[in-house]
PDB file of C-alpha atoms in Angstrom:
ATOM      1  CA  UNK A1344     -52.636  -2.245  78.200  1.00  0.00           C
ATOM      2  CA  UNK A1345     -53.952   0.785  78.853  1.00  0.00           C
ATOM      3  CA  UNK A1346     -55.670   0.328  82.425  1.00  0.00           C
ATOM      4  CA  UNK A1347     -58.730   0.396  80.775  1.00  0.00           C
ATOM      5  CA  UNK A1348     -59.314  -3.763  79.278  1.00  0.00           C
ATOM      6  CA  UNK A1349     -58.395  -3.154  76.245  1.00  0.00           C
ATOM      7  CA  UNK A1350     -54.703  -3.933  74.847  1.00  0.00           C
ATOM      8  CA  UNK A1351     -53.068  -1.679  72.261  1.00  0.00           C
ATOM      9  CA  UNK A1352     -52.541  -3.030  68.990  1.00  0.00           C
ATOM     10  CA  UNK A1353     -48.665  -3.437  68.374  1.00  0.00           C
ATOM     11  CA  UNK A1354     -48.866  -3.343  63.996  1.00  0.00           C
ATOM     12  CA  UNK A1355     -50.142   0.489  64.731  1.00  0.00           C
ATOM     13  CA  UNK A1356     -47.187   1.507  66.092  1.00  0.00           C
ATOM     14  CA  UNK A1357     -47.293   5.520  66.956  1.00  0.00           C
ATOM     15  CA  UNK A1358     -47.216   8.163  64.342  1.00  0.00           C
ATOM     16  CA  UNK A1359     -45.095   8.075  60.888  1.00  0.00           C
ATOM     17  CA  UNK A1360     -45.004   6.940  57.103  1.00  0.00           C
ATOM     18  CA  UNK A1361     -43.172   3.634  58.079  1.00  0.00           C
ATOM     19  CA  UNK A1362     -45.346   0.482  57.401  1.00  0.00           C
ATOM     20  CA  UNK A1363     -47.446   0.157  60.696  1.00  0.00           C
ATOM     21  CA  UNK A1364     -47.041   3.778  61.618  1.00  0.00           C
ATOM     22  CA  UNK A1365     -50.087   5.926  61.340  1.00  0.00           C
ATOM     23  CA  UNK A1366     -51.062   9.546  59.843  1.00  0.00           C
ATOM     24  CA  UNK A1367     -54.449  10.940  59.810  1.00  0.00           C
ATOM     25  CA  UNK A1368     -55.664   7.312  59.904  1.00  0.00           C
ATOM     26  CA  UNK A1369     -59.229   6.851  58.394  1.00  0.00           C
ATOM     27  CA  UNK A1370     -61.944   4.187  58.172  1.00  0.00           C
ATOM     28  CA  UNK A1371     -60.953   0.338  59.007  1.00  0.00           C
ATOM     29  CA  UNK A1372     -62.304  -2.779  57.641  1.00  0.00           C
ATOM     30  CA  UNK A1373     -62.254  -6.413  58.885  1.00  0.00           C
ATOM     31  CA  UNK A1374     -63.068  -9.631  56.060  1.00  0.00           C
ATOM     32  CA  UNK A1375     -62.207 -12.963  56.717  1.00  0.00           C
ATOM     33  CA  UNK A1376     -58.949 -12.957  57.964  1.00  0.00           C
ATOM     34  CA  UNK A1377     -57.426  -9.397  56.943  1.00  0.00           C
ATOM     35  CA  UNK A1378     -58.169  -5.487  58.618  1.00  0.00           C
ATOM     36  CA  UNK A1379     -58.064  -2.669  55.275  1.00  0.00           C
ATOM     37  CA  UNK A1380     -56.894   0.248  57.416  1.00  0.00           C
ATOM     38  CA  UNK A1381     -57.123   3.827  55.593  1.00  0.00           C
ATOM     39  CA  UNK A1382     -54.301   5.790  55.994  1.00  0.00           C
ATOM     40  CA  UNK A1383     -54.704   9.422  53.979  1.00  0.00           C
ATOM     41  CA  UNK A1384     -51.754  11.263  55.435  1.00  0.00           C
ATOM     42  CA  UNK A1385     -49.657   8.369  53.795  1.00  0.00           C
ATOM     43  CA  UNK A1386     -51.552   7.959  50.789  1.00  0.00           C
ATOM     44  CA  UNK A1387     -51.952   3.935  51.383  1.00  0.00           C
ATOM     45  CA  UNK A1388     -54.163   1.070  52.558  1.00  0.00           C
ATOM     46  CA  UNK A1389     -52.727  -1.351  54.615  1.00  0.00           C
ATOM     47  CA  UNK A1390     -53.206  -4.522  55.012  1.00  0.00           C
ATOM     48  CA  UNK A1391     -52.982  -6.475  58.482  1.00  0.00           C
ATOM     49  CA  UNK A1392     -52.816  -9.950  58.729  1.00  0.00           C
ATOM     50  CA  UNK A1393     -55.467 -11.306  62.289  1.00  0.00           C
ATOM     51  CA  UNK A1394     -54.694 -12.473  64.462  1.00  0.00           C
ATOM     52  CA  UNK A1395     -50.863 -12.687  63.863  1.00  0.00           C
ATOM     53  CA  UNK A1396     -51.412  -8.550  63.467  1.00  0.00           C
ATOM     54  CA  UNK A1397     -48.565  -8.105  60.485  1.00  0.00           C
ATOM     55  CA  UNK A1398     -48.323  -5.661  58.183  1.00  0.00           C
ATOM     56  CA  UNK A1399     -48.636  -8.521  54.564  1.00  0.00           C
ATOM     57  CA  UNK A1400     -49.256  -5.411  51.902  1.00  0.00           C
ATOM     58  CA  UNK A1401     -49.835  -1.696  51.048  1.00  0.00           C
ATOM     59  CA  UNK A1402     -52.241  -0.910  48.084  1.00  0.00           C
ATOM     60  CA  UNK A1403     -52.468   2.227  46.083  1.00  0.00           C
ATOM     61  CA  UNK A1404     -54.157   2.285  42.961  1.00  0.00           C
ATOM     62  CA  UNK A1405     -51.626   2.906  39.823  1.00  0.00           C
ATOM     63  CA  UNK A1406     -49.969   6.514  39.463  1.00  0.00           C
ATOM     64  CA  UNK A1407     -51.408   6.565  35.684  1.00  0.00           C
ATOM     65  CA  UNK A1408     -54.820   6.860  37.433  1.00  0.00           C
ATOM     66  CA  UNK A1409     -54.206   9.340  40.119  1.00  0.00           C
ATOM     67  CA  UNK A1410     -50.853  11.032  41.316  1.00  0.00           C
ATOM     68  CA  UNK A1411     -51.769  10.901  44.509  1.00  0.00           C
ATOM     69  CA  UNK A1412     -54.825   9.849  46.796  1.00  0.00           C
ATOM     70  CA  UNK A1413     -56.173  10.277  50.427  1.00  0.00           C
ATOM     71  CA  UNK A1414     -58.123   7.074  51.570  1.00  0.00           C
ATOM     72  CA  UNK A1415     -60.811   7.603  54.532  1.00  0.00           C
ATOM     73  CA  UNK A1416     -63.244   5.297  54.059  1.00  0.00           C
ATOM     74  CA  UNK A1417     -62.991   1.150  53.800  1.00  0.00           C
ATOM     75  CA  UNK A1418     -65.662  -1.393  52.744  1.00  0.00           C
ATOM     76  CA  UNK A1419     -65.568  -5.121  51.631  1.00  0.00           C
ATOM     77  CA  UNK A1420     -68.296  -6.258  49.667  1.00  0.00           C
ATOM     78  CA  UNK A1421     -69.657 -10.002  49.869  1.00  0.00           C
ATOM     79  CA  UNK A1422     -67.639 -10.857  46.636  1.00  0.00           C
ATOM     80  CA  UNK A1423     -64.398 -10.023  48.347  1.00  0.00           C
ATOM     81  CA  UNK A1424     -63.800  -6.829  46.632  1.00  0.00           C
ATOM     82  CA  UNK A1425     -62.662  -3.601  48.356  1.00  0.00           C
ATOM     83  CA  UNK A1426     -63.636  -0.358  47.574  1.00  0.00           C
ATOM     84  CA  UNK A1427     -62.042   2.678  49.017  1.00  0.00           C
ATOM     85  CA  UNK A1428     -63.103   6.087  49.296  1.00  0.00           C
ATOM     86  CA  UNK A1429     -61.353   8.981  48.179  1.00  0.00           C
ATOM     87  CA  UNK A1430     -62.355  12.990  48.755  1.00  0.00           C
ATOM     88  CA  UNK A1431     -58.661  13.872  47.319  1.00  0.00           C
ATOM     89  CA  UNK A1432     -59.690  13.228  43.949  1.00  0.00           C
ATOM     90  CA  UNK A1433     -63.593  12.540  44.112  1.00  0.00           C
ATOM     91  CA  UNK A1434     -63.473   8.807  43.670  1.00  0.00           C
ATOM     92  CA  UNK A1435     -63.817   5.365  44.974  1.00  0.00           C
ATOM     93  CA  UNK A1436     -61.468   3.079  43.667  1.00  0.00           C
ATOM     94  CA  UNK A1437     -62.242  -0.581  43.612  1.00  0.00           C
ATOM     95  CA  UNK A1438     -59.623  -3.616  44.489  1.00  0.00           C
ATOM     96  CA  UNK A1439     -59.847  -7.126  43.853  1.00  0.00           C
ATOM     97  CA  UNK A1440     -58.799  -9.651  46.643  1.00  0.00           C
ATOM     98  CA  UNK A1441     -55.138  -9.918  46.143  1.00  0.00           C
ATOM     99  CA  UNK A1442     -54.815  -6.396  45.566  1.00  0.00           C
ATOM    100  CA  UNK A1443     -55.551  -5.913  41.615  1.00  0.00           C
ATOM    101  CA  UNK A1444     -56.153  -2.765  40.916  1.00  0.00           C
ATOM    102  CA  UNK A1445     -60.074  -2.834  39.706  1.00  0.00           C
ATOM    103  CA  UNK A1446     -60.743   0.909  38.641  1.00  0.00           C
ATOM    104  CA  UNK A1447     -62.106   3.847  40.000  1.00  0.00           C
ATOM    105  CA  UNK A1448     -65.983   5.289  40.050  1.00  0.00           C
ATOM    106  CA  UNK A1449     -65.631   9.025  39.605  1.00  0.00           C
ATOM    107  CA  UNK A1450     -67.929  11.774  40.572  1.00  0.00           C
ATOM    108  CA  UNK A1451     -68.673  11.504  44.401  1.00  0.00           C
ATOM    109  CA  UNK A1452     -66.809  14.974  45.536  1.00  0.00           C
ATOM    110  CA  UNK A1453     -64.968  15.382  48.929  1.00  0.00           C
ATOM    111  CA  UNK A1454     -66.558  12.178  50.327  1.00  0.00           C
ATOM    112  CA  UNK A1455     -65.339  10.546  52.863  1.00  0.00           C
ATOM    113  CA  UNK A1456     -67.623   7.915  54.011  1.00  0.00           C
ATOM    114  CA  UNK A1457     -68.529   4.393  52.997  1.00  0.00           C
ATOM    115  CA  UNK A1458     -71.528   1.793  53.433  1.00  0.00           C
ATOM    116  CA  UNK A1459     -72.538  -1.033  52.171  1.00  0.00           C
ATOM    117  CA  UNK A1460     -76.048  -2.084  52.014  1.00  0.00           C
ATOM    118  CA  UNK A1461     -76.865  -5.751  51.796  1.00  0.00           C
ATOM    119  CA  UNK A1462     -77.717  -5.760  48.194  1.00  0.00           C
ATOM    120  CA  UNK A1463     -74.348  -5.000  47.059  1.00  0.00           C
ATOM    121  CA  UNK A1464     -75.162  -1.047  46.896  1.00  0.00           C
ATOM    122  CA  UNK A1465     -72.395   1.470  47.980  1.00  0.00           C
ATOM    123  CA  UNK A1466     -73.088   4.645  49.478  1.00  0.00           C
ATOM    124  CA  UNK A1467     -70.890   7.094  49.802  1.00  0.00           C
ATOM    125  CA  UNK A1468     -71.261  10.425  51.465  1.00  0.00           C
ATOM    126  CA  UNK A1469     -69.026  13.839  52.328  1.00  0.00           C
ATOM    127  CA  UNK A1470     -69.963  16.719  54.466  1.00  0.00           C
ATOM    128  CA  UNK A1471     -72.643  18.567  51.643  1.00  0.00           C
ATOM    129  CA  UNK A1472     -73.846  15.142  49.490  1.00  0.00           C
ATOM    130  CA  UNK A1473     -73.917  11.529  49.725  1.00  0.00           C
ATOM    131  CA  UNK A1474     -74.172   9.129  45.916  1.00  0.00           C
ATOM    132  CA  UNK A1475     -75.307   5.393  45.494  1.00  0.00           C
ATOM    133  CA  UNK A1476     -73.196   2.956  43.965  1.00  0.00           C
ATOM    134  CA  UNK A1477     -74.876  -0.157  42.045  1.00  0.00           C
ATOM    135  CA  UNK A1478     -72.992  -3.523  43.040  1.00  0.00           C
ATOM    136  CA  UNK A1479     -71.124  -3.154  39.724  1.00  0.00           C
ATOM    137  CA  UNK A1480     -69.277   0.243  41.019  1.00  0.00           C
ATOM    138  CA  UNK A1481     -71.775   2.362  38.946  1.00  0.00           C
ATOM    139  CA  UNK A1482     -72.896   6.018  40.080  1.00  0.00           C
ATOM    140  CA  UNK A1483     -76.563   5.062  40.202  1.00  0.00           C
ATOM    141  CA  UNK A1484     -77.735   8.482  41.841  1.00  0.00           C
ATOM    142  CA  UNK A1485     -76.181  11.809  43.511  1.00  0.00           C
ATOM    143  CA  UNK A1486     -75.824  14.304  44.740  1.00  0.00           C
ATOM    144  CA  UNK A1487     -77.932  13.622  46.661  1.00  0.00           C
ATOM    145  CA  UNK A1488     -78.564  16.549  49.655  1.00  0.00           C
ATOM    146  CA  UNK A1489     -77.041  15.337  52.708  1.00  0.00           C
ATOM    147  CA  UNK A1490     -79.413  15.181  56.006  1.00  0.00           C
ATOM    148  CA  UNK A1491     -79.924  17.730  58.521  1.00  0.00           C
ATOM    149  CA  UNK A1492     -81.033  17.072  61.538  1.00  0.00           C
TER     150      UNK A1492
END
């Protein structure tokens, strides 16, 4: 506990590149059952078990696609598939439920930002731009200018 009501979470346990440990941790995710916790500085997504809070797997997609990868940004769509952003390589790269590695939508720059819009539609967005993604993974439209306020 931290004095404050709220208890620390024991599966994030201080900095490192063991499983559990953190570096430059990034966007988080929560789907029936599981958290999808972005980890750039250690390349990975990890997956934590609720409420037991275990580490159960760590998901990168396939060296032959990208040698190595920075995820920030986590979304689950309503068909159970995870898609994680990626502003190493300009990507999101798309999992299946047990981790299958789905492919990758190219083209979205140094994004680092997911939603997901009720329809199925991705956006994705980085400090200058911000793309749509069709439910299928698609670029649909982008650049589009980011907004100023």
């Amino acid at each position: 506990m931290c004095g404050c009501g709220l208890r620390e979470v024991p599966v994030f346990a201080g900095q490192g590149s063991q499983p559990g440990q953190l570096e430059r941790s990034g966007g988080i995710a929560a789907a029936a059952g599981p958290l999808f916790v972005c980890y750039a500085g250690n390349q990975r997504l990890q997956v934590v078990l609720t409420p037991a809070m275990v580490v159960s797997a760590i998901w990168r997609p396939p060296v032959s696609t990208v040698a190595t990868w920075e995820p920030t940004g986590v979304v689950v769509d309503e068909r159970f598939r995870v898609h994680v952003v990626d502003p190493q390589n300009g990507m999101v790269h798309h999992f299946g439920w047990s981790g299958r590695y789905l492919g990758n939508t190219p083209g979205v720059g140094a994004s680092r930002h997911l939603a997901l819009a009720r329809n199925g539609t991705l956006f994705v967005a980085g400090p200058l731009h911000a793309f749509q993604l069709g439910p299928n993974g698609s670029l649909v439209s982008g650049p589009m200018p980011a907004c100023t306020l």
